[in-house]
Amino acid sequence: MSAPEEEPIIFAPETFQYNKYSLDIGDVEKDPIEQFTKWFKEATDDPDETLAEAVTFATAELPSGRVSSRILLFKELDVRGFTVYSNWETSKKARDIQSNPHAALTFFWKNSQRQVRIEGPTEFVSRQLSERYFKLRARGSKIGAWASPQSQQIEDRTELDRRVSEKEAEFEGVDDISCPPHWGGLRVVPLEIEFWQGRNCRLHDRIVYKRNGEHDPWKIVRVAP
């Protein structure tokens, strides 16, 4: 005999209907990188999309299969893929990537009612590229990258503040703070990219680019919502 169902704490919030645009295979570019660039520009140019570069970055630990995700800020796109920057020594996502180099990204732009999903293997970018981006960061963010043992347990906020103060003292008078060896870029090399346009009654348009390997041609298909 099954246990009785518990009363839900939250149940069926009011449905939001997507009703702005449509998407068909004939509407998209042959290259998904070009299509993403087009949509990303439209999102960044939209004053109602306040953080177009926000992206969900999902990883999975092996052999447990536990999945974790977090919001990062997308920072770089080249012909090979999508790059995010982080601590790759102590963070939870670093441990996941060490056991399973595959990852997924999801962008959601509410005002244009669009999603882009990206799946593929990952690779670390060159030290030169990591240092190039690190130079653009605010000074406080540079110090934070050195000070924070990301994802590791700490006693309290005071411990973090102490670590930051120690690094501020260490780098006092240093104009060009170097990039930590544990910090840098991770590129997701896409094998599948889905462009999702919200439609009424959950009958969304989904156009998917697929390939078996990085050097294989893209196949473009429509999938059901």
XYZ file of C-alpha atoms in Angstrom:
225
model
C 0.000 0.000 0.000
C 1.467 3.346 -1.054
C 1.961 6.168 1.417
C -0.649 8.960 1.344
C 0.239 11.973 -0.749
C 1.380 15.023 1.167
C -0.316 18.352 0.540
C 1.935 20.388 -1.771
C 3.634 23.467 -0.384
C 3.449 25.136 -3.794
C 1.054 23.912 -6.452
C 0.495 24.974 -10.057
C 1.456 28.658 -10.185
C -0.468 30.616 -12.786
C 0.520 29.581 -16.301
C 2.579 31.994 -18.392
C 1.740 31.934 -22.085
C 4.419 32.477 -24.715
C 2.960 34.429 -27.593
C 5.531 36.656 -29.299
C 7.407 34.875 -32.073
C 7.718 31.645 -34.052
C 10.702 29.687 -35.370
C 11.135 27.326 -38.319
C 14.096 25.559 -39.919
C 13.881 28.031 -42.776
C 14.409 30.888 -40.310
C 17.763 29.780 -38.871
C 21.355 30.054 -40.080
C 23.159 26.974 -41.391
C 25.785 27.360 -38.667
C 24.481 27.300 -35.066
C 27.288 29.590 -33.904
C 25.996 32.225 -36.311
C 22.436 31.635 -35.137
C 23.468 31.954 -31.495
C 25.381 35.151 -32.243
C 22.249 36.598 -33.836
C 19.992 35.718 -30.896
C 22.559 36.798 -28.306
C 22.934 40.204 -29.951
C 19.168 40.642 -29.967
C 19.069 39.748 -26.260
C 21.906 42.106 -25.310
C 20.360 44.918 -27.352
C 17.008 44.447 -25.593
C 16.766 46.886 -22.642
C 14.319 44.518 -20.918
C 16.876 41.685 -20.855
C 18.983 42.932 -17.967
C 21.527 40.076 -17.845
C 21.583 38.383 -21.236
C 24.915 36.670 -20.493
C 23.547 34.760 -17.481
C 23.688 31.033 -18.221
C 22.915 27.838 -16.346
C 26.001 25.602 -16.341
C 25.205 21.958 -15.547
C 27.644 19.167 -14.739
C 27.364 15.587 -13.518
C 29.664 13.683 -11.197
C 30.657 10.104 -12.016
C 30.215 7.370 -10.966
C 27.379 8.634 -8.733
C 25.586 10.406 -11.603
C 24.681 13.325 -9.340
C 23.849 16.406 -11.388
C 24.497 19.962 -10.261
C 23.855 23.298 -11.912
C 24.516 26.947 -11.214
C 24.178 30.338 -12.876
C 27.403 31.701 -14.370
C 28.157 34.599 -16.661
C 29.006 33.591 -20.220
C 32.149 35.397 -21.309
C 33.454 34.167 -24.649
C 32.386 32.559 -27.922
C 34.656 31.390 -30.715
C 34.209 29.013 -33.640
C 34.908 26.041 -31.359
C 32.509 26.775 -28.537
C 31.280 28.585 -25.437
C 33.622 29.604 -22.603
C 32.952 30.311 -18.934
C 35.544 31.227 -16.306
C 35.882 29.940 -12.771
C 37.982 28.214 -10.106
C 38.922 24.768 -11.458
C 40.691 23.431 -8.388
C 38.334 23.474 -5.402
C 34.868 24.148 -6.849
C 32.121 21.540 -7.086
C 31.957 21.953 -10.862
C 35.709 21.346 -11.024
C 35.281 18.011 -9.251
C 32.447 17.098 -11.604
C 34.486 17.942 -14.705
C 37.419 15.886 -13.434
C 35.207 12.787 -13.353
C 33.008 13.620 -16.346
C 34.181 16.192 -18.921
C 30.715 16.697 -20.443
C 28.591 19.733 -19.565
C 25.476 21.618 -20.622
C 24.585 25.294 -20.871
C 21.118 26.871 -20.932
C 20.369 30.487 -21.773
C 16.882 31.876 -21.137
C 15.779 35.275 -22.391
C 12.389 35.959 -20.878
C 11.426 39.024 -22.896
C 11.991 37.360 -26.266
C 10.630 34.072 -24.869
C 13.664 32.107 -26.046
C 15.986 29.417 -24.755
C 19.229 28.028 -26.127
C 20.482 24.660 -24.849
C 24.067 23.523 -25.526
C 25.577 20.107 -24.795
C 29.062 18.783 -25.374
C 32.485 17.843 -24.029
C 34.622 20.434 -22.300
C 38.235 21.528 -22.546
C 40.339 24.109 -20.751
C 41.326 27.136 -22.793
C 44.956 28.180 -23.042
C 46.641 30.030 -20.203
C 47.038 32.995 -22.538
C 43.263 33.262 -23.028
C 42.588 32.925 -19.300
C 45.065 35.679 -18.491
C 43.620 37.905 -21.205
C 40.170 37.789 -19.640
C 41.452 37.973 -16.049
C 43.044 41.352 -16.824
C 39.549 42.732 -17.546
C 38.154 41.841 -14.134
C 37.640 44.401 -11.398
C 40.446 44.513 -8.851
C 38.177 43.202 -6.104
C 37.170 40.240 -8.267
C 40.826 39.454 -8.963
C 41.587 39.431 -5.238
C 38.496 37.322 -4.608
C 39.712 34.718 -7.095
C 42.912 34.365 -5.055
C 41.225 34.517 -1.651
C 38.184 32.249 -1.918
C 38.531 28.442 -1.628
C 35.441 28.094 -3.771
C 32.881 25.477 -2.634
C 34.981 24.470 0.380
C 33.499 24.684 3.863
C 34.518 27.762 5.855
C 33.774 28.673 9.457
C 31.866 31.890 8.809
C 31.887 35.127 6.823
C 34.665 36.424 9.058
C 36.994 33.740 7.737
C 36.289 34.788 4.151
C 36.786 38.466 5.027
C 40.088 37.588 6.702
C 41.283 35.737 3.616
C 40.350 38.690 1.415
C 42.141 41.136 3.742
C 45.265 38.997 3.641
C 45.273 38.997 -0.145
C 44.582 42.749 -0.266
C 47.669 43.264 1.862
C 49.684 40.856 -0.269
C 48.759 42.695 -3.465
C 49.001 46.209 -2.049
C 50.777 48.387 -4.602
C 50.506 45.715 -7.299
C 48.754 47.180 -10.319
C 48.654 44.018 -12.432
C 47.405 41.175 -10.241
C 48.258 37.883 -11.925
C 45.731 35.194 -12.767
C 45.736 32.353 -10.188
C 46.947 29.022 -11.558
C 43.674 27.371 -10.516
C 41.493 29.934 -12.276
C 40.642 30.112 -15.960
C 38.366 29.331 -18.845
C 36.501 26.152 -19.709
C 35.096 25.774 -23.206
C 32.047 23.657 -24.004
C 32.527 22.263 -27.518
C 28.953 21.766 -28.734
C 27.674 18.529 -30.223
C 24.043 19.615 -29.834
C 22.514 23.096 -29.776
C 18.788 23.674 -29.469
C 17.045 26.945 -30.260
C 13.715 27.119 -28.457
C 11.044 29.681 -29.192
C 8.124 29.758 -26.786
C 4.675 29.340 -28.332
C 1.123 29.398 -27.038
C -0.306 26.377 -25.155
C 3.196 24.925 -24.668
C 3.405 24.011 -28.375
C 6.883 25.490 -28.608
C 9.143 25.630 -31.660
C 12.359 23.638 -31.149
C 15.076 23.603 -33.808
C 18.065 21.400 -32.992
C 21.535 21.222 -34.530
C 23.252 17.855 -34.000
C 26.604 16.291 -34.905
C 28.529 13.238 -33.743
C 31.907 14.935 -33.433
C 33.464 18.372 -33.584
C 34.549 18.016 -37.197
C 31.326 16.457 -38.473
C 28.692 18.464 -40.360
C 25.647 19.767 -38.510
C 22.254 18.199 -39.045
C 19.290 20.502 -38.430
C 16.003 18.996 -37.262
C 12.740 20.076 -35.674
C 11.717 18.216 -32.529
C 8.326 18.102 -30.847
C 7.638 20.342 -27.824
